[in-house]
Amino acid sequence: MAILVFAETADKKIKKSSLEAVSYAAAMGGDVVAVVLGQVEGGELDKIGTSGGTKVLHADDAKLNEGVIQAYASVLAEATGKAGADTVVLAKSSLGDAVAARLSVKMGAGLVSNVVALPQGNKVKRSIYTGKAFANVELKGSKKIIAIKKNAVPLKTDGGAAVVEKFAPSLSDTDFKAKITSQEKAKGKVLLPEADIVVSGGRGLKGPENWGMVEELADALGAATGCSKPVSDMDWRPHHEHVGQTGVKVSPSLYIAIGISGAIQHLAGVNSSKYIVVINKDPEAPFFKAADYGVAADAFEVVPKLTEAIKALNN
Amino acid sequence: MKILVCITHVPDTTSKIAFTDGNTKFDSNGVQYIIGPYDDYALARAVELKEQTGGTITVLNVGTVETEPTLRKALAIGADDAIRVNVAPADSFFVAAQIAEVAKAESFDLILMGRESIDFNGGMVHGMVGELLGIPSISPVMKLDVEGNKVKMTREIEGGKELLEAELPLVAGCQEPIAEWKIPNMRGIMSARTKPLKVVEPSAVDGLTVTENYELPPAKGQVKMIDKDNIGELVRLLKEEAKVI
Ligand SMILES: Cc1cc2nc3c(=O)[nH]c(=O)nc-3n(C[C@H](O)[C@H](O)[C@H](O)COP(=O)(O)OP(=O)(O)OC[C@H]3O[C@@H](n4cnc5c(N)ncnc54)[C@H](O)[C@@H]3O)c2cc1C
Ligand SMILES: Nc1ncnc2c1ncn2[C@@H]1O[C@H](COP(=O)(O)O)[C@@H](O)[C@H]1O
């Protein structure tokens, strides 16, 4: 049986997290059919093959350029039938979650999200309690949907070429009843949930005028920027950068926390990072207990030095 | 407008998570339970909408009798009545099916939920309920206004937001800054005691997944402290030891 992967796009490019989902499906074995909805840039579909996909179903209808939740769920259900798939894999995201839930009801498929590793038979391991624990969950029926967290498997880069097939799903007006009237997106920035490195700032940075130094460090590392909840509450930074229990949950390879105390609700959003660096002038800050590397000093002194050292390394 | 708010009864965000019975049960010893933080946003927005347009707010929980104090708290915050579907939540589909059954019988104009529960973090129940009822489901919603039959929403997307328009009825999974959390006042607490809390028996539905057991993450090793005058060492460790840059 084939495995269907929902390959999500952003700015007409396939998201890296979705390529991880393709790699995940490839590691499960069998034919991997990726569904791409909406128009994409040239060369983007090749990445599916490289990541381990065998086939692409491409619905390049401009009506699907934006992530319309209901329409995407219907189109994916149709694609599942077309591909003869009983399993769907996707990357967890604000769109992926919304779509997967509806798809699971359409398919009558068990759905598990926040999956952190490859399945063992019918069992998957998922993160629960906002990263504070894991659950081993059995999917009962033959149909299943697995929504994976970032870094559940390494990204495959040595796959072959995937066959691209055009796909013209039937679109019904009722699925477009909720209309997207506009979108605002930070252009050209690394997306926080996708980022391999995240540089995050807290109230210790004193004010939004001091974020230049955070962005410089992030630029030097090719990282995304994040922040603690009070920082977005005070509008120092946009809400979509807020990390933690009530914000974005990240799982990068490296999380650098600057002037963040390490409240349990903040840690909940970062505890699946591979490595954590904490820069805080208070040596007793609770964040150091969750860190791999720590610098107990004034951020205004340490961060520019760190940025210089990274730039020197890159040169 | 008839609003339904679905709330979870979950461990306080500062709770230490532990398991018992050979890692098959959550250890609720010493754990404080709260309304899920995202559900609390949904409820707060419902109270504001009721103030603007009138109507009623029903709160619903699928859970056993222990969740009643949490439902009473929602009544104290401003809901008019509460429904408890008397069964332990088996999985997201099971919960969604129970909610959909209640919603079919009562025909609500607007169903508000949290973006996700903070125990299982599925972010799934609202979408499933939307599909089961054949109405739109939008999540995560950070702004929601109702004018007559029209609903204007702002939904968070990676790296930004999008504006949406739809018509009632619909389901929304809410998150901040949709409204400010509301703290119950004395009058609210007093009146909550006598507001109706109806217990209904579950409908026969099978969950699609079974949780077998739980695990805690491995303990973190000791932090390596680096002197501020030796930042080159931090860069070396990140490159050579952690291999992340
Ligand atoms: C239900 C609930 C949900 C929540 N969800 C979240 C969430 O999702 N995300 C989140 O972040 N918070 C969340 N919180 C809030 C959380 O409890 C903390 O209040 C918050 O994380 C603190 O933010 P902070 O570390 O930036 O600020 P503070 O706690 O004020 O810490 C500032 C830190 O900066 C350090 N500092 C000051 N000056 C300097 C300097 N010059 N150089 C270096 N360090 C300096 C200080 O030593 C201090 O440790 C939640 C709370 C609740 C109750
Ligand atoms: N047992 C439950 N009873 C009532 N509402 C629930 C229950 N579980 C989940 N919900 C609602 O569905 C939302 C999403 O939950 P979840 O899909 O588990 O992340 C929650 O924020 C609640 O609004």
XYZ file of C-alpha atoms and ligand atoms in Angstrom:
636
model
C 0.000 0.000 0.000
C 1.192 3.469 -0.840
C 1.711 6.158 1.763
C 0.338 9.578 0.942
C 2.234 12.647 2.113
C 0.683 16.097 2.289
C 3.528 18.313 1.051
C 2.663 21.789 2.265
C 3.983 24.888 0.532
C 4.894 28.379 1.691
C 5.626 31.134 -0.833
C 5.365 28.592 -3.675
C 8.101 26.448 -2.138
C 7.728 23.075 -0.488
C 8.275 23.442 3.237
C 11.286 21.731 4.709
C 9.106 20.156 7.383
C 7.059 18.549 4.599
C 10.202 17.158 3.003
C 10.914 15.613 6.406
C 7.441 14.067 6.209
C 8.379 12.606 2.791
C 11.588 11.189 4.322
C 9.567 9.765 7.207
C 7.170 8.007 4.833
C 10.101 6.703 2.776
C 11.661 5.265 5.922
C 8.364 3.463 6.657
C 8.869 1.681 3.323
C 6.781 1.304 0.171
C 5.586 3.790 -2.405
C 5.518 7.388 -1.254
C 3.061 9.631 -3.096
C 3.298 13.319 -2.231
C 0.384 15.657 -2.884
C 1.296 19.247 -3.728
C -1.558 21.760 -3.818
C -1.405 25.041 -5.694
C 1.247 26.512 -7.949
C 4.913 26.107 -7.056
C 8.223 27.432 -8.355
C 10.147 25.474 -10.969
C 12.388 22.771 -9.523
C 10.429 22.535 -6.274
C 8.807 19.213 -7.172
C 12.253 17.633 -7.686
C 12.850 17.953 -3.968
C 10.153 15.328 -3.344
C 12.217 12.689 -5.117
C 15.408 13.747 -3.382
C 13.660 13.358 -0.033
C 12.523 9.828 -0.847
C 9.199 10.254 -2.673
C 8.322 8.028 -5.635
C 5.453 10.026 -7.095
C 3.984 13.520 -6.955
C 0.326 14.339 -7.454
C 0.326 18.008 -8.361
C -2.925 19.981 -8.324
C -1.585 23.237 -9.745
C -4.933 25.036 -9.561
C -4.518 28.655 -8.430
C -7.639 28.197 -6.279
C -5.475 26.025 -4.073
C -2.614 28.503 -3.693
C -3.824 29.447 -0.257
C -4.450 26.903 2.457
C -8.247 26.683 2.517
C -8.791 24.164 5.314
C -11.969 22.440 4.116
C -10.943 22.319 0.474
C -7.533 20.890 1.328
C -9.139 18.161 3.435
C -11.462 17.164 0.578
C -8.692 17.196 -2.003
C -6.446 15.065 0.207
C -9.268 12.578 0.750
C -9.666 12.318 -3.028
C -5.907 11.927 -3.473
C -5.834 9.132 -0.917
C -8.308 7.192 -3.025
C -6.421 7.950 -6.230
C -3.119 6.787 -4.778
C -4.694 3.750 -3.129
C -3.164 4.837 0.169
C -4.329 3.855 3.640
C -1.759 5.936 5.496
C -1.252 9.685 5.363
C 1.857 11.392 6.748
C 2.188 15.136 7.212
C 4.218 17.661 9.150
C 2.510 19.309 12.085
C 1.761 22.969 11.321
C -1.048 25.416 11.853
C -2.531 24.374 8.507
C -1.557 20.694 8.703
C -3.340 20.211 12.038
C -6.519 21.885 10.856
C -6.587 19.847 7.647
C -5.604 16.492 9.184
C -8.432 16.617 11.715
C -11.086 16.955 9.015
C -9.357 14.400 6.796
C -9.354 11.836 9.599
C -13.153 12.044 9.886
C -13.560 11.806 6.093
C -11.323 8.708 5.973
C -12.397 7.177 9.279
C -8.689 7.076 10.054
C -7.041 7.184 13.469
C -4.971 10.330 13.814
C -1.937 10.878 16.002
C -0.108 14.190 16.057
C 3.219 15.364 17.497
C 4.784 12.046 16.521
C 8.509 12.011 17.314
C 9.812 8.748 15.816
C 9.118 6.098 13.191
C 6.219 3.732 13.978
C 6.768 0.278 15.418
C 4.051 -1.743 13.755
C 0.807 0.013 14.611
C 2.368 1.973 17.443
C 3.702 5.499 17.395
C 5.417 7.589 20.015
C 4.050 11.086 20.446
C 4.939 14.044 22.608
C 2.309 15.037 25.206
C 1.953 17.528 28.085
C 3.625 20.128 25.872
C 6.855 18.201 25.571
C 7.048 17.147 29.211
C 6.298 13.475 28.424
C 5.652 10.928 25.677
C 2.810 8.513 25.002
C 2.965 5.280 23.031
C -0.234 5.126 21.035
C -1.740 2.298 19.031
C -3.612 3.128 15.836
C -6.521 0.680 15.752
C -7.859 0.549 12.219
C -6.109 -0.066 8.903
C -6.342 3.632 7.991
C -4.081 6.061 9.765
C -2.817 9.610 9.736
C 0.501 10.487 11.326
C 1.371 14.132 11.932
C 5.070 14.402 12.754
C 7.031 16.894 14.772
C 10.174 18.470 13.380
C 13.264 16.241 13.625
C 11.249 12.993 13.895
C 13.620 11.606 11.235
C 16.671 13.044 9.465
C 15.926 14.654 6.107
C 16.806 12.291 3.255
C 18.879 13.962 0.544
C 19.912 11.077 -1.700
C 16.587 9.930 -3.121
C 15.942 9.478 -6.842
C 13.508 11.180 -9.189
C 9.786 11.128 -8.504
C 7.226 10.809 -11.272
C 5.082 13.926 -11.482
C 1.445 13.455 -12.355
C -1.066 16.268 -12.787
C -4.058 15.944 -10.536
C -7.337 17.801 -11.118
C -9.438 17.239 -8.010
C -13.115 18.109 -7.976
C -13.543 21.316 -5.990
C -16.882 22.095 -4.430
C -18.062 25.606 -3.533
C -19.129 24.588 -0.038
C -15.463 23.889 0.737
C -14.608 27.508 -0.060
C -17.267 29.077 2.173
C -14.688 30.336 4.636
C -12.823 32.895 2.492
C -9.275 34.039 3.009
C -9.376 37.776 2.320
C -5.711 38.607 2.861
C -2.413 37.284 4.163
C 0.466 39.042 5.883
C 3.735 37.203 6.074
C 7.257 38.146 7.024
C 9.148 37.861 3.729
C 12.433 36.109 3.328
C 12.737 35.219 6.997
C 13.400 31.751 8.366
C 10.060 30.486 9.732
C 10.203 29.803 13.441
C 8.640 26.316 13.507
C 10.858 25.257 10.575
C 14.135 26.664 11.817
C 17.155 24.543 12.695
C 18.475 27.298 14.927
C 16.348 29.693 16.975
C 17.618 32.819 18.738
C 15.100 33.970 21.296
C 14.945 37.039 23.533
C 13.093 37.763 26.775
C 12.207 40.634 29.014
C 15.886 40.867 30.010
C 16.469 42.686 26.724
C 14.636 45.711 28.174
C 12.862 46.923 25.042
C 12.132 46.363 21.328
C 14.896 48.814 20.365
C 17.431 46.228 21.552
C 16.332 43.487 19.147
C 18.890 44.553 16.545
C 21.510 42.527 18.344
C 19.244 39.459 18.466
C 18.582 39.731 14.734
C 22.248 40.149 13.939
C 23.079 36.975 15.808
C 20.180 35.192 14.086
C 21.362 36.410 10.665
C 24.902 35.219 11.317
C 23.538 31.767 12.200
C 20.802 31.615 9.533
C 18.399 31.311 12.451
C 14.812 32.346 13.136
C 14.025 34.765 15.961
C 11.690 33.973 18.841
C 10.690 35.551 22.137
C 9.033 34.934 25.490
C 5.347 35.621 26.088
C 5.685 38.944 27.943
C 7.740 40.246 25.019
C 4.936 39.565 22.531
C 2.276 40.638 25.054
C 4.015 44.026 25.245
C 4.167 44.138 21.426
C 7.947 44.283 21.366
C 7.749 41.420 18.896
C 4.965 39.944 16.698
C 2.785 37.293 18.260
C 3.874 34.511 15.902
C 7.369 34.678 17.442
C 6.161 33.847 20.946
C 7.565 30.508 22.087
C 6.200 28.293 24.863
C 3.199 26.576 26.337
C 0.767 29.071 24.826
C 2.884 29.916 21.798
C 4.960 28.143 19.169
C 6.575 24.866 20.205
C 9.967 24.578 18.552
C 12.302 21.627 18.183
C 15.441 23.027 16.557
C 18.940 21.608 16.778
C 19.989 24.714 18.691
C 17.964 27.129 20.819
C 19.721 30.224 22.146
C 17.833 31.977 24.963
C 18.860 35.523 25.798
C 17.510 37.306 28.872
C 14.768 34.717 29.406
C 14.313 33.433 32.967
C 13.200 29.919 31.989
C 9.694 29.777 33.464
C 8.178 26.324 33.134
C 5.683 27.600 30.543
C 8.502 28.884 28.363
C 10.488 25.654 28.730
C 7.434 23.694 27.584
C 7.895 25.181 24.137
C 11.625 24.491 23.829
C 12.289 21.258 25.699
C 12.569 19.180 22.553
C 15.462 21.276 21.226
C 18.628 19.185 20.761
C 20.925 21.772 22.347
C 20.135 24.820 24.450
C 22.405 27.791 25.132
C 21.341 30.204 27.867
C 22.667 33.738 28.246
C 21.373 35.339 31.444
C 23.026 37.737 33.866
C 21.519 35.931 36.851
C 23.519 32.734 37.513
C 20.507 31.401 39.462
C 18.090 31.761 36.522
C 16.084 28.499 36.261
C 16.814 28.238 32.521
C 20.402 27.134 33.251
C 19.024 23.832 34.625
C 17.552 23.062 31.207
C 20.622 24.237 29.274
C 23.578 22.440 27.726
C 25.779 25.534 27.634
C 25.412 28.661 29.710
C 26.936 32.112 29.977
C 26.055 33.961 33.194
C 26.665 37.562 32.116
C 25.110 40.680 30.682
C 23.559 39.936 27.289
C 24.500 43.376 25.997
C 28.135 42.380 26.404
C 27.939 38.696 25.400
C 25.660 38.725 22.344
C 27.719 41.103 20.151
C 30.844 39.091 20.992
C 29.105 35.861 20.078
C 27.904 37.332 16.780
C 31.480 38.446 15.957
C 32.841 34.988 16.759
C 30.227 33.281 14.557
C 30.925 35.689 11.692
C 34.647 35.028 12.037
C 33.940 31.305 11.839
C 31.813 31.718 8.723
C 34.505 33.680 6.914
C -26.515 34.126 19.522
C -26.114 30.653 21.035
C -22.474 29.985 21.802
C -20.969 26.663 22.841
C -17.537 26.704 24.502
C -15.776 23.354 24.888
C -13.372 23.266 27.784
C -10.767 20.846 29.008
C -9.891 20.072 32.620
C -6.109 19.892 32.620
C -3.123 20.017 35.007
C -1.956 23.533 35.798
C 0.909 24.627 33.532
C 3.427 24.456 36.418
C 2.570 20.803 37.235
C 5.289 18.225 37.439
C 4.280 15.383 35.157
C 4.539 11.827 36.540
C 2.879 8.467 35.889
C 1.829 5.490 38.025
C 0.715 1.877 37.560
C 3.705 0.886 35.451
C 3.522 4.139 33.448
C -0.040 3.514 32.324
C -1.803 6.226 34.365
C -1.267 9.918 34.909
C -0.285 10.622 38.522
C -2.747 13.276 39.671
C -1.270 13.364 43.170
C -0.853 16.995 44.231
C -1.829 18.263 40.769
C -3.992 21.395 40.494
C -6.512 21.330 37.665
C -7.451 24.337 35.568
C -9.496 25.259 32.509
C -7.132 24.717 29.569
C -5.383 28.068 28.897
C -6.566 28.163 25.269
C -10.104 27.205 26.296
C -9.935 30.073 28.773
C -9.298 32.445 25.837
C -12.278 30.946 23.994
C -14.490 31.431 27.041
C -13.291 35.000 27.577
C -14.121 35.858 23.955
C -17.540 34.236 24.302
C -18.265 36.421 27.353
C -17.279 39.534 25.367
C -19.463 38.531 22.397
C -22.399 37.946 24.708
C -21.899 41.405 26.212
C -22.003 42.893 22.697
C -24.787 40.954 21.048
C -26.668 39.147 23.798
C -27.391 35.428 23.719
C -26.320 32.480 25.806
C -23.102 30.629 26.552
C -23.092 26.898 27.220
C -19.866 25.260 28.390
C -19.225 21.617 27.665
C -16.753 19.096 28.942
C -16.405 15.451 28.063
C -15.165 13.967 31.295
C -15.884 12.211 34.574
C -17.301 13.836 37.707
C -13.888 15.263 38.782
C -14.181 17.906 36.066
C -17.241 19.568 37.611
C -15.317 22.172 39.662
C -13.695 23.264 36.374
C -17.131 23.580 34.747
C -18.340 25.564 37.783
C -15.390 27.901 37.337
C -16.447 28.469 33.715
C -19.951 29.269 34.963
C -18.423 31.744 37.416
C -16.532 33.419 34.564
C -19.782 33.992 32.695
C -21.260 30.897 31.047
C -25.007 30.448 31.555
C -25.193 26.703 31.754
C -22.936 23.668 31.591
C -23.089 20.206 30.100
C -20.887 17.324 31.125
C -20.805 14.233 28.942
C -20.194 11.612 31.569
C -17.268 9.591 30.215
C -13.478 9.642 30.331
C -12.128 11.048 27.046
C -10.698 8.101 25.088
C -9.122 9.925 22.138
C -9.716 13.052 20.051
C -12.180 11.396 17.684
C -14.160 9.986 20.584
C -14.350 13.425 22.228
C -15.229 15.129 18.929
C -18.044 12.648 18.295
C -19.496 13.300 21.775
C -19.331 17.068 21.252
C -20.915 16.760 17.798
C -23.818 14.746 19.243
C -24.564 17.472 21.797
C -24.179 20.184 19.158
C -26.562 18.440 16.731
C -29.295 18.368 19.339
C -28.900 22.030 20.335
C -27.898 23.860 17.114
C -25.391 26.429 18.327
C -24.488 29.420 16.153
C -20.873 29.487 17.196
C -18.691 26.780 18.713
C -15.520 28.022 20.359
C -12.708 25.747 21.514
C -9.107 26.145 22.470
C -6.469 25.862 19.786
C -5.245 22.754 21.603
C -5.544 20.967 24.901
C -2.402 21.157 27.035
C -2.441 17.509 28.075
C -2.638 15.840 24.676
C -1.891 18.877 22.526
C -3.697 17.364 19.576
C -5.156 20.531 18.109
C -7.635 18.159 16.455
C -11.012 18.185 18.176
C -12.285 21.419 16.568
C -11.516 20.246 13.044
C -13.170 16.890 13.669
C -16.284 18.532 15.105
C -16.437 20.877 12.095
C -16.255 17.928 9.719
C -18.800 15.887 11.699
C -21.239 18.806 11.602
C -20.393 19.791 8.008
C -19.477 23.367 8.944
C -16.215 25.322 8.631
C -13.532 24.900 11.291
C -10.897 27.594 11.599
C -7.831 27.350 13.842
C -5.720 28.864 15.359
C -7.839 31.995 15.596
C -6.366 35.106 17.216
C -9.205 37.537 16.514
C -12.912 36.886 15.967
C -15.729 39.394 15.414
C -19.352 38.692 14.607
C -21.595 41.067 12.661
C -25.016 39.609 12.073
C -24.368 36.330 10.327
C -20.821 37.201 9.241
C -17.707 36.240 11.144
C -14.397 37.970 10.569
C -11.360 36.145 11.876
C -7.605 36.437 11.980
C -5.845 33.117 11.832
C -2.188 32.647 12.741
C -0.047 31.062 10.055
C 3.670 30.347 10.196
C 5.460 33.666 10.023
C 2.320 35.811 9.952
C -1.442 35.838 9.824
C -4.356 35.675 7.441
C -7.762 37.320 7.524
C -10.833 35.204 6.873
C -14.547 35.711 6.438
C -17.191 33.081 6.929
C -20.793 32.707 7.971
C -22.289 31.213 11.107
C -22.400 28.461 12.144
C -18.748 27.572 12.495
C -16.164 26.131 14.856
C -13.097 28.125 15.902
C -9.997 26.964 17.819
C -8.933 30.034 19.795
C -5.632 31.362 21.047
C -4.340 34.680 22.347
C -4.709 37.570 21.803
C -8.396 36.865 21.039
C -9.346 38.158 24.509
C -7.826 38.604 27.949
C -8.291 35.765 30.436
C -11.149 36.589 32.814
C -10.941 36.004 36.555
C -14.252 35.145 38.204
C -15.546 37.786 40.631
C -17.413 37.116 43.874
C -20.829 37.563 42.285
C -19.896 35.178 39.503
C -18.730 32.565 41.992
C -21.940 32.843 44.024
C -24.223 32.609 40.990
C -22.254 29.683 39.500
C -23.432 27.477 42.352
C -27.015 27.603 41.175
C -26.537 27.721 37.409
C -27.651 24.506 35.662
C -25.062 21.761 35.114
C -26.561 18.975 33.083
C -24.979 15.531 32.990
C -25.632 13.536 29.824
C -24.620 9.973 29.077
C -22.187 9.395 26.189
C -23.239 8.083 22.808
C -21.783 4.788 21.682
C -18.686 5.666 19.666
C -15.348 3.908 19.390
C -12.112 5.821 19.582
C -9.641 5.224 16.754
C -6.494 5.160 18.886
C -5.474 3.643 22.241
C -2.777 5.027 24.505
C -0.764 2.088 25.804
C 1.688 3.738 28.158
C 3.722 6.831 28.930
C 7.376 7.792 29.148
C 9.287 10.690 30.619
C 12.127 12.291 28.668
C 15.666 11.357 29.776
C 17.108 13.705 32.398
C 19.179 16.595 31.090
C 22.942 16.425 31.765
C 24.863 19.072 33.685
C 25.081 22.503 32.029
C 28.574 23.601 30.919
C 29.194 27.168 32.042
C 31.402 29.329 29.853
C 33.134 32.519 30.927
C 31.939 35.691 29.220
C 35.505 36.502 28.278
C 35.897 33.205 26.506
C 33.034 33.244 23.974
C 35.326 31.606 21.416
C 35.081 28.471 23.581
C 31.270 28.490 23.293
C 31.535 28.674 19.510
C 34.077 25.837 19.522
C 31.780 23.629 21.640
C 28.800 24.344 19.407
C 30.836 23.451 16.365
C 32.916 20.537 17.568
C 30.974 18.967 20.437
C 27.316 19.676 19.650
C 27.968 19.954 15.870
C 25.022 22.296 15.442
C 26.674 25.250 13.706
C -0.898 29.685 31.688
C 0.400 30.378 31.374
C 0.952 30.197 30.110
C 2.153 30.824 29.789
N 2.700 30.609 28.549
C 3.914 31.124 28.271
C 4.556 30.865 27.008
O 3.990 30.217 26.123
N 5.779 31.388 26.776
C 6.440 32.155 27.713
O 7.568 32.582 27.419
N 5.862 32.429 28.884
C 4.622 31.938 29.195
N 4.052 32.245 30.398
C 4.723 33.259 31.258
C 5.857 32.688 32.075
O 5.340 32.186 33.304
C 6.898 33.785 32.399
O 6.259 34.863 33.036
C 7.647 34.317 31.182
O 8.153 33.254 30.401
C 8.791 35.221 31.600
O 9.371 35.839 30.495
P 10.889 36.323 30.501
O 11.766 35.205 30.879
O 11.140 37.018 29.224
O 10.873 37.459 31.624
P 11.456 37.468 33.134
O 10.913 36.319 33.895
O 11.215 38.819 33.605
O 12.974 37.175 32.935
C 13.902 38.066 32.416
C 15.259 37.431 32.585
O 16.229 38.253 31.974
C 17.402 38.268 32.770
N 18.107 39.511 32.463
C 17.772 40.792 32.819
N 18.663 41.658 32.320
C 19.571 40.944 31.625
C 20.721 41.278 30.890
N 21.123 42.533 30.750
N 21.420 40.286 30.335
C 21.036 38.986 30.468
N 19.955 38.615 31.149
C 19.225 39.593 31.716
C 16.901 38.179 34.194
O 17.908 37.629 35.032
C 15.706 37.250 34.053
O 16.071 35.889 34.235
C 2.829 31.652 30.741
C 2.264 31.821 31.993
C 1.061 31.206 32.320
C 0.497 31.405 33.691
N -12.624 16.288 26.912
C -12.969 17.444 26.315
N -14.129 18.065 26.655
C -14.499 19.225 26.051
N -13.762 19.845 25.122
C -12.600 19.272 24.745
C -12.140 18.056 25.319
N -10.957 17.739 24.746
C -10.680 18.725 23.864
N -11.665 19.656 23.858
C -11.721 20.916 23.068
O -10.959 20.768 21.890
C -9.849 21.660 21.883
C -8.668 21.022 21.190
O -8.281 19.869 21.897
P -7.179 18.851 21.346
O -7.601 18.463 19.990
O -7.185 17.725 22.342
O -5.880 19.588 21.370
C -9.642 22.003 23.355
O -8.962 23.232 23.512
C -11.075 22.048 23.849
O -11.716 23.260 23.514
